[in-house]
XYZ file of C-alpha atoms in Angstrom:
301
model
C 0.000 0.000 0.000
C 1.389 3.410 -0.964
C 0.250 7.034 -1.182
C -0.493 6.746 -4.896
C -2.848 3.823 -4.298
C -4.570 5.761 -1.510
C -5.144 8.680 -3.868
C -6.433 6.359 -6.590
C -8.904 4.756 -4.179
C -10.130 8.146 -2.955
C -10.800 9.427 -6.467
C -12.554 6.169 -7.379
C -14.707 6.469 -4.238
C -15.803 9.941 -5.387
C -16.716 8.895 -8.937
C -17.624 5.212 -8.398
C -16.681 4.804 -12.039
C -13.332 3.432 -13.235
C -13.448 5.317 -16.523
C -14.180 8.718 -14.931
C -11.667 8.160 -12.128
C -8.939 7.162 -14.584
C -9.636 10.262 -16.664
C -9.353 12.510 -13.595
C -6.125 10.818 -12.547
C -4.613 10.972 -16.013
C -4.027 7.226 -16.279
C -5.605 4.394 -18.263
C -8.599 2.493 -16.929
C -6.728 -0.867 -16.908
C -3.880 0.716 -14.951
C -6.301 2.060 -12.343
C -8.127 -1.260 -12.099
C -4.811 -3.071 -11.601
C -3.742 -0.680 -8.819
C -7.048 -1.105 -6.964
C -6.794 -4.887 -7.308
C -3.247 -4.794 -5.895
C -4.447 -2.610 -3.012
C -7.335 -4.937 -2.160
C -5.032 -7.983 -2.403
C -2.492 -6.305 -0.117
C -5.216 -5.525 2.425
C -6.939 -8.872 1.870
C -10.353 -7.207 1.788
C -12.779 -5.834 -0.790
C -13.071 -2.051 -0.804
C -15.487 -1.742 -3.726
C -18.581 -3.792 -4.494
C -18.430 -4.187 -8.266
C -21.582 -6.312 -8.430
C -23.761 -3.243 -7.983
C -24.617 -0.649 -10.608
C -23.318 1.861 -9.961
C -20.404 0.412 -8.058
C -20.451 1.067 -4.297
C -18.052 1.126 -1.379
C -18.189 -1.804 0.977
C -18.453 -1.014 4.728
C -14.717 -1.729 4.955
C -14.175 0.536 1.948
C -16.009 3.421 3.605
C -13.804 3.081 6.685
C -10.693 2.770 4.528
C -11.469 5.916 2.492
C -12.021 7.982 5.656
C -8.712 6.756 7.045
C -6.917 7.235 3.704
C -8.014 10.877 3.543
C -6.666 11.417 7.048
C -3.356 9.716 6.232
C -2.793 11.815 3.110
C -3.749 14.950 5.025
C -1.218 14.185 7.767
C 1.445 13.477 5.142
C 0.788 16.887 3.587
C 0.976 18.570 7.002
C 4.301 16.859 7.704
C 5.656 18.129 4.396
C 4.520 21.659 5.221
C 6.046 21.446 8.683
C 9.395 20.546 7.143
C 9.039 23.323 4.593
C 8.925 25.847 7.432
C 12.650 25.243 7.857
C 13.159 26.698 4.389
C 12.947 30.339 3.410
C 9.261 30.286 2.519
C 10.055 32.004 -0.767
C 8.509 29.282 -2.899
C 5.506 27.036 -2.605
C 1.789 26.810 -3.334
C -1.072 28.399 -1.401
C -4.536 26.870 -1.847
C -7.438 29.141 -0.856
C -11.062 28.023 -0.800
C -13.488 30.852 -1.553
C -16.896 31.447 -3.110
C -16.834 33.017 -6.590
C -18.372 36.312 -5.436
C -15.895 36.760 -2.568
C -13.078 35.842 -4.901
C -14.128 38.742 -7.109
C -13.741 41.447 -4.480
C -11.255 39.969 -1.991
C -8.723 38.015 -3.978
C -7.219 40.435 -6.556
C -5.620 42.723 -3.967
C -4.705 39.842 -1.650
C -3.012 37.811 -4.379
C -1.204 40.912 -5.646
C 0.210 41.765 -2.225
C 1.038 38.152 -1.477
C 2.936 37.767 -4.744
C 4.802 41.006 -4.088
C 6.089 39.592 -0.808
C 6.458 35.956 -1.909
C 7.048 36.053 -5.686
C 7.831 32.348 -5.789
C 4.480 31.314 -4.335
C 1.735 30.145 -6.712
C -1.796 30.873 -5.476
C -4.544 28.404 -6.342
C -8.102 29.689 -5.835
C -10.636 26.894 -5.419
C -13.908 28.694 -6.165
C -16.855 26.587 -4.976
C -20.121 27.117 -3.099
C -20.335 27.503 0.678
C -21.483 23.942 1.405
C -18.578 22.488 -0.557
C -16.164 24.906 1.117
C -17.164 23.717 4.584
C -16.818 20.066 3.595
C -13.463 20.511 1.853
C -12.064 22.726 4.624
C -12.934 20.072 7.235
C -11.094 17.513 5.086
C -7.996 19.740 4.944
C -8.108 20.378 1.192
C -7.216 24.075 1.579
C -4.499 26.016 3.333
C -7.290 28.376 4.324
C -10.867 29.066 3.287
C -13.401 31.862 3.673
C -16.893 30.733 4.681
C -19.887 32.068 6.571
C -20.736 30.978 10.089
C -21.786 28.521 11.372
C -18.941 26.034 10.940
C -17.847 22.950 12.880
C -15.489 24.492 15.425
C -14.439 21.075 16.692
C -12.544 20.676 13.415
C -11.926 24.235 12.283
C -10.187 27.284 13.706
C -11.969 30.539 12.839
C -10.831 34.143 12.460
C -13.674 36.659 11.903
C -13.747 39.033 8.944
C -15.880 42.113 8.325
C -19.562 41.051 8.337
C -21.492 41.103 5.083
C -24.176 43.818 5.024
C -27.116 42.893 2.826
C -28.874 45.487 0.658
C -31.623 45.509 -1.929
C -30.590 46.687 -5.409
C -33.591 48.382 -7.037
C -33.613 49.657 -10.625
C -34.693 53.274 -11.109
C -37.681 52.116 -13.161
C -39.020 50.453 -10.004
C -38.081 53.052 -7.373
C -41.232 55.062 -8.090
C -43.339 52.128 -6.910
C -41.861 52.423 -3.412
C -43.073 54.894 -0.768
C -40.569 57.557 0.322
C -37.754 55.916 2.262
C -36.008 57.189 5.371
C -32.822 59.115 4.672
C -29.229 58.073 4.897
C -26.655 56.794 2.478
C -28.699 53.636 2.135
C -32.318 54.499 2.969
C -34.398 51.916 4.775
C -37.592 50.317 3.515
C -39.998 47.801 4.983
C -39.528 44.580 3.080
C -43.266 44.190 2.515
C -43.201 47.484 0.579
C -41.527 45.555 -2.229
C -44.194 42.862 -2.553
C -45.511 44.289 -5.829
C -42.054 44.220 -7.440
C -40.398 41.312 -9.256
C -37.293 39.707 -7.751
C -34.106 38.109 -8.991
C -33.137 35.318 -6.592
C -30.443 32.711 -6.202
C -31.242 29.039 -6.600
C -32.779 27.105 -3.671
C -30.367 25.929 -0.995
C -27.985 28.874 -1.299
C -27.545 31.004 1.815
C -28.789 34.246 0.265
C -31.864 32.446 -1.064
C -32.593 31.096 2.393
C -32.328 34.605 3.843
C -34.601 35.954 1.093
C -37.188 33.226 1.714
C -37.077 34.044 5.437
C -37.721 37.727 4.715
C -40.732 36.840 2.567
C -42.120 34.560 5.276
C -41.674 37.242 7.927
C -43.359 39.837 5.681
C -46.131 37.332 4.862
C -46.120 37.592 1.076
C -45.441 35.365 -1.891
C -42.783 37.063 -4.058
C -42.920 37.372 -7.830
C -39.777 35.641 -9.084
C -38.660 37.164 -12.379
C -35.436 35.156 -12.586
C -33.655 32.463 -10.606
C -29.886 32.387 -11.074
C -26.885 30.515 -9.684
C -24.399 33.326 -9.065
C -24.459 36.686 -7.308
C -22.704 38.293 -10.270
C -25.578 37.245 -12.531
C -28.144 38.528 -10.013
C -26.321 41.866 -9.991
C -26.382 42.034 -13.794
C -30.102 41.212 -13.830
C -30.806 43.986 -11.325
C -28.806 46.447 -13.451
C -30.906 45.445 -16.453
C -34.127 46.143 -14.556
C -35.268 42.515 -14.480
C -35.989 42.585 -10.758
C -34.876 43.526 -7.257
C -31.875 41.587 -5.945
C -30.705 40.974 -2.384
C -26.920 41.397 -2.426
C -23.961 41.868 -0.072
C -22.952 45.532 0.042
C -19.267 44.575 -0.100
C -19.869 42.878 -3.434
C -21.722 45.921 -4.818
C -18.831 48.180 -3.807
C -16.443 45.975 -5.753
C -18.360 46.619 -8.990
C -18.618 49.750 -11.103
C -21.746 51.146 -9.547
C -24.635 51.807 -11.894
C -26.530 55.099 -11.509
C -29.656 53.249 -12.608
C -29.665 51.369 -9.291
C -30.622 52.487 -5.796
C -29.551 50.542 -2.708
C -31.832 50.064 0.291
C -31.372 48.601 3.747
C -34.221 46.516 5.128
C -35.944 48.325 7.998
C -36.089 46.517 11.303
C -33.862 43.677 10.128
C -30.357 42.815 11.093
C -29.731 40.509 8.196
C -25.994 40.110 7.824
C -23.611 37.236 7.386
C -20.460 36.660 9.388
C -17.623 35.419 7.189
C -14.599 33.815 8.800
C -11.236 32.499 7.696
C -11.077 28.811 8.583
C -8.173 26.396 8.908
C -8.042 22.857 10.273
C -7.250 22.750 13.989
C -4.277 20.433 13.455
C -3.087 22.236 10.357
C 0.446 23.552 9.861
C 0.397 27.024 8.324
C 3.161 28.184 6.010
C 4.534 31.715 6.449
C 2.663 32.835 3.324
C -0.615 31.336 4.574
C -0.189 33.247 7.845
C 0.557 36.405 5.856
C -2.592 35.914 3.749
C -4.702 35.617 6.911
C -3.181 38.805 8.322
C -4.016 40.595 5.064
C -7.609 39.373 5.154
C -8.084 40.419 8.789
C -6.464 43.842 8.365
C -3.454 43.058 10.545
C -1.112 44.018 7.706
C -1.177 47.587 6.432
């Protein structure tokens, strides 16, 4: 049994398909099949039940894959621990982040990081929040940025500036709202928007869950003009006048603001999200990972 076989088994457990797993690993299907057979013979136990369609992990296989992930993670941490004895001027930093946060947080961070550590390659793994939590707990990132709550038994957290949520309303729709209270971002009662169409994210996403909660609290069924996957698309739809979009203010500030849009806070609500930087509790941080966290938390000027 070796590290390569562990990696092969893990990828196969994720695809449960020899052809797809071989393609991801960049090897031939017969070569992968032979390696898995050697692994099972070495262990004297079946890891995969090939009689089922699709193929499935055996109970022993499920236990093995969990343990294999942990072994490979510890091997990576050992390598990083040894790398700390070097200068830290070269390496690879893997950051897990949602696409919208990547848009407004990562350009400056990567630029400053590269200026200090020009030999470090930064890999941004842009996935949704649920996948970020799962992958962070499995140690697939050097650091990740997610919203609370997270499993603090596995993850260390460092808070970032909270997301403030605003409603982006096209000027063609502003006239349908009653006069709003003053301020840079005037406040409106959410139920004052019940006659307007909305652009929403797909079900299951955090912003969609917050939006659905607002509608329930205001006791109205919203008119959904468009349902989209990404915040960037929701922003573009709002700019085009398709509907009102609930968006993080930090994201809006990162875009070229459109004079055709007005931003409103929701009266009487404290809807915000608390993002945090997370790392595994037993994780070894490289000097450039520590520097990236200080940049994100404002500890570096």
